[in-house]
Amino acid sequence: MSPQPNKRPGRTIRSVQIAFNIIDLLQEEAGIGVTRIADELGHSKSTVHSHLRTLEERRVIVREGDGYRLGLRFLDVASHVRDQIGNFDIVQKEVDSLAEETGEIVQFGVEEYGKVSYLHKAQGEHAVETLSRVGTQQPMYSTSLGKTILAYLPPERIEEIAAAMEYEPKTANTITGPEELFAELETIREQGYGIDDEENIDGLRCVSAPVKNDETILGAISITGPSSRFTEDRLHGELADYVRSAANVIELNTKFS
Amino acid sequence: MSPQPNKRPGRTIRSVQIAFNIIDLLQEEAGIGVTRIADELGHSKSTVHSHLRTLEERRVIVREGDGYRLGLRFLDVASHVRDQIGNFDIVQKEVDSLAEETGEIVQFGVEEYGKVSYLHKAQGEHAVETLSRVGTQQPMYSTSLGKTILAYLPPERIEEIAAAMEYEPKTANTITGPEELFAELETIREQGYGIDDEENIDGLRCVSAPVKNDETILGAISITGPSSRFTEDRLHGELADYVRSAANVIELNTKFS
DNA sequence: ATATCTGTTCCCGCCTCGGGAACGTGGCTG
DNA sequence: CAGCCACGTTCCCGAGGCGGGAACAGATAT
């Protein structure tokens, strides 16, 4: 883990931190019990016990066999979150249909805390496996979604995000500094779409188009595939067209909300 | 809210309770700020402030405009939860295809804390609108999913759940007591599927079939529709066949996991 | 300019919460 | 069957975390 960047000062509450450490742990590994959790987090069993009781009462975790797992309540929360984002169904529909049409991976992402979070993902028939998962975050400088969203954010927010950025080279092509990034953003604004040329994962290329609502950017939609199928020509040609028209459809449907 | 039934004694941690009260509040109403939350929960602003800081650092909530909403991290958590349940993709696929085939509402539910929780839901073309939502809970005695799952749980667990049950009549047909419930469970075990004849919501009927793995029940799959289309004959005939064969497909695919 | 919202910060004192240790229990081993 | 160990649970204590009140700071509207 890298040192967390979003650290505004202010007081933070220890018990709540512990509670979420437990949740994080159970997210990674289900079915463990008091002792194991206590060990893992470096707390006494009694402490962990009280927390588990609390979380259990809240339906956050569930006792199953001997051990705990996260509760189904999270499914409910997630569905509320999607509703709050707004227009999720339209995004979902469009992403799904583009994935089916092209057979590749199609994703929709938004900016959160200076990173890209995937809101929805669909994979077509001959899609490559990727690790990305709905709700997880990726850096903005190494993904086409990230760069595209960034390009259309308000200038002051771009500055803010760029200032907090730590450029970690993920492949040989990854953008490594601000000058390079700003140039890229300019290019994206000119051509109206963004490219990831094996900058995040070796062998994978993407194109993204921004989805805006009245000049404010909502997110971006991308299509991902292996470099073998995603040649320069196709990237800038038909594939770019695909994402731009999908973005357009979403924009039209969200206009009057 | 009825008095929470799952109250095992043991100490519970106040700060964590407060944190989840905030989360619950934001789930219902996004975009509110410190003052409003403090009012609503009856805490001081400083208290709420510290909590918001903590939750923000944890990516649980996000500041948006002036106000907070739940973070996309919940989408990630939810997807982990589904994975932990196991065989979610198979369930999803089967539920979706049955919904498309019949055009009605199809759901898959499991037992959690003595209630039914919906794991997945799909609605076909001419499906009625219902309030049920993925992750939410319903009583076991008034739904076909609940009764069907209950019927196949181990006897001692049935006792346990039934003992804690509070029978609240949702419609004129709702089961109102243990004798009636146990008789119904017996019927379900005999015929291999469960019926909800407007017992939960007026005008709606359902059929459910159990999904088992080696004699232990995993959950149940149901189909729901208006009484006008769901006649006695169809319920016990083709509709029951539908859910039973879908349940069968799921069972076959989960057998070797 | 004044008033009134908001979010933030700073303390203080009570009481909560984390920890250690003891207890109860079930499962495995000899 | 006795013994042991691992587990979850309970009890109690003392330190310090946490909730609250009040003062401060910005923003917006009047």
Coordinates of C-alpha atoms (C1' of nucleotides) in Angstrom, one line a residue:
Chain A
M1 CA 0.0 0.0 0.0
S2 CA 1.2 3.5 -0.9
P3 CA 0.7 6.2 1.7
Q4 CA -2.8 7.4 1.4
P5 CA -2.9 10.7 -0.6
N6 CA -6.4 12.0 0.4
K7 CA -5.4 12.9 3.9
R8 CA -7.1 16.1 5.0
P9 CA -6.2 16.8 8.6
G10 CA -9.0 16.8 11.1
R11 CA -9.7 14.3 13.8
T12 CA -10.5 10.7 12.9
I13 CA -12.3 8.2 15.0
R14 CA -10.4 5.1 16.0
S15 CA -13.3 2.7 16.6
V16 CA -14.7 3.4 13.2
Q17 CA -11.3 2.8 11.7
I18 CA -11.1 -0.5 13.4
A19 CA -14.6 -1.4 12.2
F20 CA -13.6 -0.7 8.6
N21 CA -10.4 -2.6 9.0
I22 CA -12.5 -5.6 9.9
I23 CA -14.8 -5.0 6.9
D24 CA -11.8 -4.7 4.6
L25 CA -10.4 -7.9 6.0
L26 CA -13.6 -9.8 5.5
Q27 CA -13.9 -8.4 2.0
E28 CA -10.6 -10.0 1.1
E29 CA -11.1 -13.2 3.0
A30 CA -14.5 -14.4 4.1
G31 CA -15.2 -17.0 6.8
I32 CA -12.6 -16.1 9.4
G33 CA -13.4 -15.8 13.1
V34 CA -12.6 -13.6 16.1
T35 CA -9.1 -15.0 16.8
R36 CA -7.9 -14.8 13.3
I37 CA -9.2 -11.2 12.8
A38 CA -7.7 -10.2 16.1
D39 CA -4.3 -11.6 15.1
E40 CA -4.4 -10.0 11.7
L41 CA -5.3 -6.6 12.9
G42 CA -3.2 -6.6 16.1
H43 CA -6.1 -6.2 18.5
S44 CA -7.3 -8.1 21.4
K45 CA -10.0 -10.7 21.0
S46 CA -12.4 -8.8 23.2
T47 CA -12.1 -5.7 21.2
V48 CA -12.7 -7.5 17.9
H49 CA -15.6 -9.3 19.6
S50 CA -17.4 -6.1 20.5
H51 CA -16.9 -4.8 17.0
L52 CA -18.3 -8.0 15.4
R53 CA -21.3 -7.8 17.6
T54 CA -21.9 -4.3 16.5
L55 CA -21.5 -5.0 12.9
E56 CA -23.6 -8.1 13.2
E57 CA -26.5 -6.2 14.8
R58 CA -26.2 -3.8 11.9
R59 CA -26.5 -6.6 9.3
V60 CA -23.2 -5.6 8.0
I61 CA -21.7 -9.0 8.6
V62 CA -23.2 -12.4 8.9
R63 CA -22.2 -15.3 11.0
E64 CA -21.8 -18.4 8.7
G65 CA -20.6 -21.7 9.9
D66 CA -17.8 -20.7 12.2
G67 CA -16.7 -17.4 10.8
Y68 CA -18.1 -14.2 9.4
R69 CA -18.7 -12.9 5.9
L70 CA -20.1 -9.6 4.7
G71 CA -23.8 -9.3 4.6
L72 CA -26.1 -9.0 1.6
R73 CA -27.1 -5.6 2.9
F74 CA -24.1 -4.3 0.8
L75 CA -26.0 -5.3 -2.3
D76 CA -28.8 -3.0 -1.3
V77 CA -26.4 -0.2 -0.5
A78 CA -24.7 -0.6 -3.9
S79 CA -28.0 -0.4 -5.7
H80 CA -28.7 2.9 -3.9
V81 CA -25.3 4.2 -4.8
R82 CA -25.9 3.5 -8.4
D83 CA -29.3 5.3 -8.2
Q84 CA -27.7 8.3 -6.6
I85 CA -25.1 8.6 -9.4
G86 CA -28.1 9.0 -11.7
N87 CA -28.8 7.6 -15.1
F88 CA -27.1 4.4 -14.3
D89 CA -29.6 2.3 -16.3
I90 CA -29.0 4.3 -19.5
V91 CA -25.2 3.9 -19.0
Q92 CA -25.6 0.2 -18.3
K93 CA -27.8 -0.3 -21.4
E94 CA -25.4 1.4 -23.7
V95 CA -22.3 -0.2 -22.3
D96 CA -23.9 -3.6 -22.6
S97 CA -25.0 -3.2 -26.1
L98 CA -21.7 -1.8 -27.3
A99 CA -20.0 -4.8 -25.7
E100 CA -22.3 -7.2 -27.4
E101 CA -21.9 -5.4 -30.7
T102 CA -18.1 -5.4 -30.7
G103 CA -17.4 -8.5 -28.5
E104 CA -14.8 -6.6 -26.5
I105 CA -14.6 -5.1 -23.1
V106 CA -16.6 -1.9 -22.6
Q107 CA -16.4 0.2 -19.4
F108 CA -17.8 3.3 -18.0
G109 CA -15.8 5.3 -15.4
V110 CA -16.2 8.4 -13.3
E111 CA -13.7 10.5 -11.3
E112 CA -13.7 10.0 -7.6
Y113 CA -10.9 11.3 -5.3
G114 CA -8.6 12.0 -8.2
K115 CA -8.8 8.5 -9.6
V116 CA -11.0 6.6 -12.0
S117 CA -13.7 4.4 -10.6
Y118 CA -15.5 1.9 -12.8
L119 CA -19.2 2.3 -12.6
H120 CA -20.1 -0.5 -15.0
K121 CA -18.3 -3.1 -17.1
A122 CA -19.4 -5.5 -19.8
Q123 CA -17.4 -8.0 -21.7
G124 CA -18.3 -9.3 -25.1
E125 CA -17.7 -12.7 -26.4
H126 CA -14.0 -12.6 -27.3
A127 CA -13.0 -10.2 -24.5
V128 CA -9.7 -10.4 -22.8
E129 CA -9.6 -11.0 -19.1
T130 CA -8.7 -8.0 -17.1
L131 CA -8.4 -7.4 -13.4
S132 CA -10.5 -4.3 -13.3
R133 CA -13.6 -4.6 -11.4
V134 CA -16.6 -2.5 -10.8
G135 CA -16.0 0.0 -8.0
T136 CA -12.2 -0.3 -8.0
Q137 CA -10.0 2.6 -8.8
Q138 CA -7.2 3.1 -11.3
P139 CA -4.8 6.0 -11.8
M140 CA -6.0 8.8 -14.1
Y141 CA -2.7 9.2 -16.0
S142 CA -2.3 5.7 -17.2
T143 CA -5.8 4.9 -18.4
S144 CA -7.7 6.2 -21.4
L145 CA -10.8 6.7 -19.2
G146 CA -8.8 8.7 -16.7
K147 CA -7.1 10.9 -19.2
T148 CA -10.3 11.6 -21.1
I149 CA -12.2 12.5 -18.0
L150 CA -9.4 14.6 -16.7
A151 CA -9.2 16.5 -20.0
Y152 CA -12.7 17.8 -19.6
L153 CA -12.7 18.7 -15.9
P154 CA -12.6 22.3 -14.9
P155 CA -9.0 23.7 -15.1
E156 CA -8.7 24.3 -11.4
R157 CA -9.7 20.7 -10.6
I158 CA -7.2 19.4 -13.1
E159 CA -4.5 21.4 -11.4
E160 CA -5.6 20.0 -8.0
I161 CA -5.6 16.4 -9.1
A162 CA -2.4 16.7 -11.1
A163 CA -0.7 18.3 -8.1
A164 CA -1.5 15.2 -5.9
M165 CA -0.5 12.8 -8.6
E166 CA 2.3 10.3 -8.2
Y167 CA 3.4 9.0 -11.5
E168 CA 4.2 5.3 -11.2
P169 CA 5.3 3.8 -14.5
K170 CA 3.1 0.8 -15.1
T171 CA 4.5 -0.1 -18.5
A172 CA 7.2 1.4 -20.9
N173 CA 4.6 3.7 -22.3
T174 CA 3.1 5.2 -19.1
I175 CA 3.1 8.9 -18.8
T176 CA 5.7 9.9 -16.3
G177 CA 5.2 13.6 -15.6
P178 CA 3.0 16.7 -15.7
E179 CA 4.3 18.2 -19.0
E180 CA 3.6 15.0 -20.9
L181 CA 0.2 14.7 -19.2
F182 CA -0.9 18.2 -20.1
A183 CA 0.2 17.8 -23.7
E184 CA -1.8 14.6 -23.8
L185 CA -4.9 16.2 -22.4
E186 CA -4.6 19.0 -25.0
T187 CA -4.5 16.3 -27.8
I188 CA -7.6 14.6 -26.3
R189 CA -9.5 17.9 -26.2
E190 CA -8.6 18.5 -29.9
Q191 CA -9.5 15.1 -31.2
G192 CA -12.5 14.5 -28.9
Y193 CA -11.4 11.1 -27.6
G194 CA -8.5 9.5 -25.6
I195 CA -6.2 6.6 -26.3
D196 CA -4.3 4.3 -24.0
D197 CA -1.5 2.7 -26.0
E198 CA -0.3 -0.1 -23.7
E199 CA 0.2 2.6 -21.0
N200 CA -1.5 0.7 -18.2
I201 CA -1.1 -2.9 -19.1
D202 CA 1.2 -4.4 -21.7
G203 CA -0.6 -5.7 -24.7
L204 CA -3.8 -3.8 -24.1
R205 CA -5.1 -0.7 -25.9
C206 CA -8.2 1.4 -25.3
V207 CA -10.2 4.3 -26.7
S208 CA -12.4 6.5 -24.5
A209 CA -15.0 9.2 -25.3
P210 CA -16.2 11.7 -22.7
V211 CA -19.8 11.8 -21.6
K212 CA -20.8 15.4 -20.8
N213 CA -23.9 17.0 -19.6
D214 CA -24.1 20.7 -20.4
E215 CA -20.3 21.2 -20.4
T216 CA -19.7 19.4 -17.1
I217 CA -18.2 16.0 -17.5
L218 CA -20.1 13.0 -16.1
G219 CA -17.6 10.3 -17.0
A220 CA -16.3 8.4 -20.0
I221 CA -16.9 5.3 -21.9
S222 CA -14.1 3.1 -23.1
I223 CA -13.5 0.0 -25.2
T224 CA -10.5 -2.2 -24.5
G225 CA -8.8 -5.0 -26.4
P226 CA -5.5 -6.7 -27.3
S227 CA -3.0 -4.7 -29.5
S228 CA -3.2 -7.4 -32.1
R229 CA -6.8 -6.6 -32.8
F230 CA -6.6 -2.9 -31.8
T231 CA -4.3 -1.5 -34.5
E232 CA -3.5 2.3 -34.8
D233 CA -5.9 2.6 -37.7
R234 CA -8.9 0.9 -36.0
L235 CA -8.3 2.8 -32.7
H236 CA -8.5 6.2 -34.4
G237 CA -11.1 5.0 -36.9
E238 CA -14.0 2.8 -36.2
L239 CA -13.3 2.1 -32.5
A240 CA -13.2 5.8 -31.7
D241 CA -16.4 6.2 -33.6
Y242 CA -18.0 3.4 -31.6
V243 CA -17.3 5.0 -28.2
R244 CA -18.1 8.5 -29.4
S245 CA -21.5 7.5 -30.7
A246 CA -22.2 5.5 -27.6
A247 CA -21.2 8.5 -25.5
N248 CA -23.5 10.6 -27.6
V249 CA -26.5 8.3 -27.0
I250 CA -25.9 8.5 -23.3
E251 CA -25.6 12.3 -23.4
L252 CA -28.9 12.6 -25.3
N253 CA -30.7 10.4 -22.9
T254 CA -29.4 12.2 -19.8
K255 CA -29.9 15.7 -21.2
F256 CA -33.4 16.1 -19.7
S257 CA -33.1 14.7 -16.2
Chain B
M1 CA -39.2 0.3 12.4
S2 CA -40.1 -2.7 14.4
P3 CA -37.9 -3.5 17.4
Q4 CA -34.8 -5.3 16.0
P5 CA -35.2 -9.0 16.6
N6 CA -31.6 -10.1 16.1
K7 CA -30.4 -8.7 19.4
R8 CA -27.8 -10.9 20.9
P9 CA -26.5 -9.4 24.1
G10 CA -22.8 -8.4 24.3
R11 CA -21.3 -5.0 24.2
T12 CA -21.9 -2.8 21.2
I13 CA -19.7 0.1 20.1
R14 CA -21.3 3.5 20.1
S15 CA -19.0 5.2 17.6
V16 CA -19.5 2.5 15.1
Q17 CA -23.2 2.8 15.5
I18 CA -23.1 6.5 14.9
A19 CA -21.0 5.9 11.8
F20 CA -23.5 3.5 10.4
N21 CA -26.4 5.8 11.3
I22 CA -24.7 8.3 9.1
I23 CA -24.2 5.8 6.3
D24 CA -27.9 4.7 6.5
L25 CA -28.9 8.3 6.4
L26 CA -26.8 9.0 3.3
Q27 CA -28.2 5.9 1.7
E28 CA -31.7 7.3 2.0
E29 CA -30.8 10.8 1.2
A30 CA -27.7 11.8 -0.7
G31 CA -26.2 15.3 -0.8
I32 CA -26.7 16.5 2.7
G33 CA -24.1 18.1 4.8
V34 CA -22.8 18.2 8.4
T35 CA -25.5 20.4 9.9
R36 CA -28.3 18.5 8.4
I37 CA -26.9 15.1 9.5
A38 CA -26.2 16.4 13.0
D39 CA -29.8 17.5 13.3
E40 CA -31.2 14.4 12.0
L41 CA -29.3 12.1 14.2
G42 CA -29.3 14.3 17.3
H43 CA -25.6 14.8 17.6
S44 CA -23.3 17.8 17.7
K45 CA -21.8 19.1 14.5
S46 CA -18.3 18.4 15.8
T47 CA -19.1 14.8 16.4
V48 CA -20.6 14.3 13.0
H49 CA -17.7 16.2 11.5
S50 CA -15.1 13.8 12.9
H51 CA -17.1 10.9 11.6
L52 CA -17.4 12.3 8.1
R53 CA -13.7 12.9 8.1
T54 CA -13.1 9.3 9.0
L55 CA -15.5 7.9 6.5
E56 CA -14.1 10.1 3.8
E57 CA -10.6 9.0 4.4
R58 CA -11.9 5.4 4.1
R59 CA -13.5 6.2 0.7
V60 CA -16.8 5.2 2.2
I61 CA -18.4 8.6 1.5
V62 CA -17.5 11.3 -1.0
R63 CA -17.9 15.0 -0.9
E64 CA -19.9 16.2 -3.8
G65 CA -20.9 19.8 -4.3
D66 CA -21.9 20.8 -0.8
G67 CA -22.9 17.5 0.7
Y68 CA -21.9 13.9 0.9
R69 CA -22.9 10.8 -0.9
L70 CA -21.9 7.2 -0.5
G71 CA -18.7 6.2 -2.4
L72 CA -18.3 3.9 -5.3
R73 CA -16.3 1.7 -3.1
F74 CA -19.6 0.0 -2.2
L75 CA -19.9 -1.3 -5.7
D76 CA -16.6 -3.0 -5.2
V77 CA -17.7 -4.4 -1.9
A78 CA -20.9 -5.7 -3.4
S79 CA -19.1 -7.5 -6.1
H80 CA -16.9 -9.2 -3.5
V81 CA -20.0 -10.2 -1.5
R82 CA -21.5 -11.8 -4.6
D83 CA -18.4 -13.7 -5.2
Q84 CA -18.3 -14.9 -1.7
I85 CA -21.8 -16.3 -1.9
G86 CA -20.5 -18.5 -4.7
N87 CA -21.9 -19.4 -8.1
F88 CA -23.5 -16.0 -8.5
D89 CA -22.8 -15.9 -12.3
I90 CA -24.7 -19.1 -12.8
V91 CA -27.6 -17.9 -10.8
Q92 CA -27.6 -14.6 -12.6
K93 CA -27.5 -16.2 -16.0
E94 CA -30.4 -18.5 -15.2
V95 CA -32.5 -15.8 -13.6
D96 CA -32.0 -13.5 -16.5
S97 CA -32.8 -16.1 -19.1
L98 CA -36.0 -17.2 -17.3
A99 CA -37.1 -13.6 -17.1
E100 CA -36.6 -13.0 -20.7
E101 CA -38.3 -16.3 -21.7
T102 CA -41.4 -15.6 -19.6
G103 CA -41.4 -11.8 -19.6
E104 CA -42.2 -11.8 -15.8
I105 CA -40.2 -11.0 -12.7
V106 CA -37.7 -13.6 -11.6
Q107 CA -35.8 -13.5 -8.4
F108 CA -33.3 -15.5 -6.5
G109 CA -33.2 -15.3 -2.7
V110 CA -31.3 -16.8 0.2
E111 CA -31.9 -16.9 3.9
E112 CA -30.0 -14.4 6.1
Y113 CA -30.9 -13.7 9.7
G114 CA -34.2 -15.5 9.5
K115 CA -35.4 -13.4 6.5
V116 CA -35.2 -13.7 2.8
S117 CA -32.6 -11.5 1.0
Y118 CA -32.8 -11.1 -2.7
L119 CA -29.5 -11.9 -4.4
H120 CA -30.6 -11.2 -7.9
K121 CA -33.6 -9.9 -9.7
A122 CA -34.6 -9.6 -13.4
Q123 CA -37.7 -8.4 -14.9
G124 CA -39.0 -9.3 -18.3
E125 CA -40.9 -7.2 -20.7
H126 CA -44.4 -7.1 -19.2
A127 CA -43.3 -7.4 -15.6
V128 CA -45.2 -5.6 -12.9
E129 CA -43.3 -3.1 -10.8
T130 CA -42.5 -4.3 -7.3
L131 CA -40.7 -2.6 -4.5
S132 CA -38.4 -5.5 -3.8
R133 CA -34.8 -4.6 -4.5
V134 CA -31.6 -6.6 -4.5
G135 CA -30.2 -6.9 -1.0
T136 CA -33.3 -6.0 0.8
Q137 CA -35.1 -8.4 3.1
Q138 CA -38.6 -9.8 3.3
P139 CA -40.3 -12.0 5.9
M140 CA -40.1 -15.7 5.3
Y141 CA -43.7 -16.5 6.1
S142 CA -45.3 -14.3 3.6
T143 CA -43.2 -15.0 0.5
S144 CA -42.9 -18.0 -1.7
L145 CA -39.1 -17.7 -1.7
G146 CA -39.1 -17.5 2.1
K147 CA -41.4 -20.4 2.7
T148 CA -39.6 -22.6 0.1
I149 CA -36.2 -22.0 1.6
L150 CA -37.5 -22.5 5.1
A151 CA -39.1 -25.8 4.1
Y152 CA -35.7 -27.3 3.2
L153 CA -33.6 -25.9 6.1
P154 CA -32.5 -28.3 8.8
P155 CA -35.3 -28.9 11.3
E156 CA -33.5 -27.2 14.2
R157 CA -32.9 -24.1 12.2
I158 CA -36.6 -24.0 11.2
E159 CA -37.5 -24.1 14.9
E160 CA -35.0 -21.4 15.7
I161 CA -36.3 -19.1 12.9
A162 CA -39.9 -19.8 13.6
A163 CA -39.5 -19.1 17.3
A164 CA -38.2 -15.6 16.5
M165 CA -40.9 -14.9 14.0
E166 CA -43.5 -12.2 14.4
Y167 CA -46.4 -12.8 12.1
E168 CA -47.6 -9.6 10.7
P169 CA -50.6 -9.9 8.3
K170 CA -49.6 -8.2 5.1
T171 CA -52.7 -9.2 3.2
A172 CA -55.9 -11.2 3.9
N173 CA -54.0 -14.4 2.9
T174 CA -50.9 -14.0 5.0
I175 CA -50.0 -16.9 7.2
T176 CA -50.7 -15.9 10.8
G177 CA -49.2 -18.5 13.0
P178 CA -46.8 -21.4 13.4
E179 CA -49.3 -24.3 12.9
E180 CA -50.4 -22.9 9.6
L181 CA -46.8 -22.3 8.6
F182 CA -45.6 -25.8 9.5
A183 CA -48.5 -27.3 7.5
E184 CA -47.5 -25.1 4.5
L185 CA -43.9 -26.2 4.8
E186 CA -45.0 -29.8 4.7
T187 CA -47.1 -29.2 1.6
I188 CA -44.0 -27.5 -0.1
R189 CA -41.8 -30.5 0.7
E190 CA -44.4 -32.8 -0.7
Q191 CA -45.0 -31.0 -4.0
G192 CA -41.4 -29.7 -4.4
Y193 CA -42.3 -26.0 -4.9
G194 CA -43.9 -23.2 -2.9
I195 CA -46.7 -20.8 -3.8
D196 CA -47.5 -17.3 -2.6
D197 CA -51.2 -16.6 -3.3
E198 CA -51.4 -12.9 -2.7
E199 CA -49.9 -13.4 0.8
N200 CA -47.4 -10.7 0.6
I201 CA -48.9 -8.2 -1.8
D202 CA -52.4 -8.0 -3.0
G203 CA -52.8 -9.0 -6.6
L204 CA -49.5 -10.8 -6.9
R205 CA -48.8 -14.4 -7.0
C206 CA -45.5 -16.3 -7.1
V207 CA -44.0 -19.8 -7.4
S208 CA -40.7 -20.8 -6.0
A209 CA -38.4 -23.8 -6.4
P210 CA -35.6 -24.7 -4.0
V211 CA -32.0 -24.8 -5.1
K212 CA -30.1 -27.4 -3.2
N213 CA -26.5 -28.6 -3.2
D214 CA -26.2 -32.1 -1.7
E215 CA -29.2 -31.8 0.6
T216 CA -28.3 -28.4 1.9
I217 CA -30.4 -25.6 0.6
L218 CA -28.6 -22.7 -1.1
G219 CA -31.7 -20.6 -1.9
A220 CA -34.7 -20.5 -4.1
I221 CA -35.7 -19.1 -7.4
S222 CA -39.1 -17.6 -8.0
I223 CA -41.4 -16.1 -10.6
T224 CA -43.8 -13.4 -9.8
G225 CA -46.8 -11.9 -11.6
P226 CA -50.3 -10.5 -11.4
S227 CA -53.1 -12.8 -10.4
S228 CA -54.9 -12.2 -13.6
R229 CA -52.1 -13.8 -15.6
F230 CA -51.1 -16.2 -12.8
T231 CA -54.1 -18.5 -12.5
E232 CA -54.2 -21.5 -10.2
D233 CA -53.7 -23.8 -13.1
R234 CA -50.7 -22.0 -14.6
L235 CA -49.1 -21.6 -11.1
H236 CA -49.2 -25.3 -10.4
G237 CA -48.6 -26.2 -14.0
E238 CA -46.2 -24.6 -16.4
L239 CA -45.0 -21.9 -14.0
A240 CA -44.0 -24.4 -11.4
D241 CA -42.2 -26.3 -14.1
Y242 CA -40.3 -23.3 -15.2
V243 CA -38.9 -22.6 -11.8
R244 CA -38.2 -26.2 -11.1
S245 CA -36.2 -26.7 -14.2
A246 CA -34.3 -23.4 -13.7
A247 CA -33.5 -24.5 -10.2
N248 CA -32.3 -27.8 -11.6
V249 CA -30.0 -26.1 -14.1
I250 CA -28.4 -24.1 -11.3
E251 CA -28.1 -27.2 -9.1
L252 CA -26.3 -29.1 -11.9
N253 CA -23.9 -26.3 -12.5
T254 CA -23.0 -25.8 -8.9
K255 CA -22.6 -29.5 -8.2
F256 CA -19.0 -29.6 -8.9
S257 CA -17.6 -26.5 -7.2
Chain C
dA1 C1' -22.6 46.4 5.9
dT2 C1' -25.2 43.2 8.5
dA3 C1' -27.3 39.0 9.4
dT4 C1' -27.5 34.2 9.0
dC5 C1' -26.5 30.3 7.1
dT6 C1' -22.8 26.9 6.4
dG7 C1' -18.3 24.0 7.7
dT8 C1' -14.3 24.0 10.8
dT9 C1' -11.5 24.1 15.0
dC10 C1' -10.4 24.0 19.8
dC11 C1' -10.8 22.5 24.2
dC12 C1' -12.6 19.9 28.3
dG13 C1' -14.4 16.1 31.2
dC14 C1' -17.1 12.0 31.2
dC15 C1' -17.5 7.5 29.9
dT16 C1' -16.5 4.6 26.4
dC17 C1' -13.6 1.4 24.5
dG18 C1' -9.5 -1.5 24.1
dG19 C1' -6.9 -4.8 26.5
dG20 C1' -5.7 -8.5 29.7
dA21 C1' -7.1 -12.5 31.9
dA22 C1' -10.3 -15.7 33.4
dC23 C1' -14.1 -18.7 32.0
dG24 C1' -16.9 -22.1 29.3
dT25 C1' -17.0 -25.3 25.5
dG26 C1' -16.3 -28.3 21.8
dG27 C1' -13.1 -31.1 19.2
dC28 C1' -9.1 -33.7 18.6
dT29 C1' -5.5 -36.8 20.5
dG30 C1' -3.4 -40.1 23.2
Chain D
dC1 C1' -12.3 -41.5 29.1
dA2 C1' -9.2 -38.1 30.5
dG3 C1' -6.5 -34.5 28.9
dC4 C1' -5.3 -30.8 26.1
dC5 C1' -5.7 -27.0 23.1
dA6 C1' -8.2 -23.8 20.3
dC7 C1' -12.0 -21.3 20.0
dG8 C1' -15.6 -17.8 21.4
dT9 C1' -17.3 -15.3 25.3
dT10 C1' -17.4 -12.5 29.6
dC11 C1' -15.7 -9.5 33.1
dC12 C1' -13.4 -5.7 34.8
dC13 C1' -10.3 -1.9 34.9
dG14 C1' -7.9 2.4 33.7
dA15 C1' -6.4 5.5 30.2
dG16 C1' -7.5 8.4 26.7
dG17 C1' -10.7 8.8 22.9
dC18 C1' -14.8 10.8 21.8
dG19 C1' -19.0 13.6 22.0
dG20 C1' -20.4 18.1 23.0
dG21 C1' -20.5 23.1 23.6
dA22 C1' -18.8 27.3 22.0
dA23 C1' -16.0 30.1 19.5
dC24 C1' -14.2 31.0 14.7
dA25 C1' -14.3 31.4 9.7
dG26 C1' -16.3 31.8 4.9
dA27 C1' -19.9 32.1 1.9
dT28 C1' -24.4 33.8 0.4
dA29 C1' -28.2 36.5 0.6
dT30 C1' -30.8 40.5 2.3

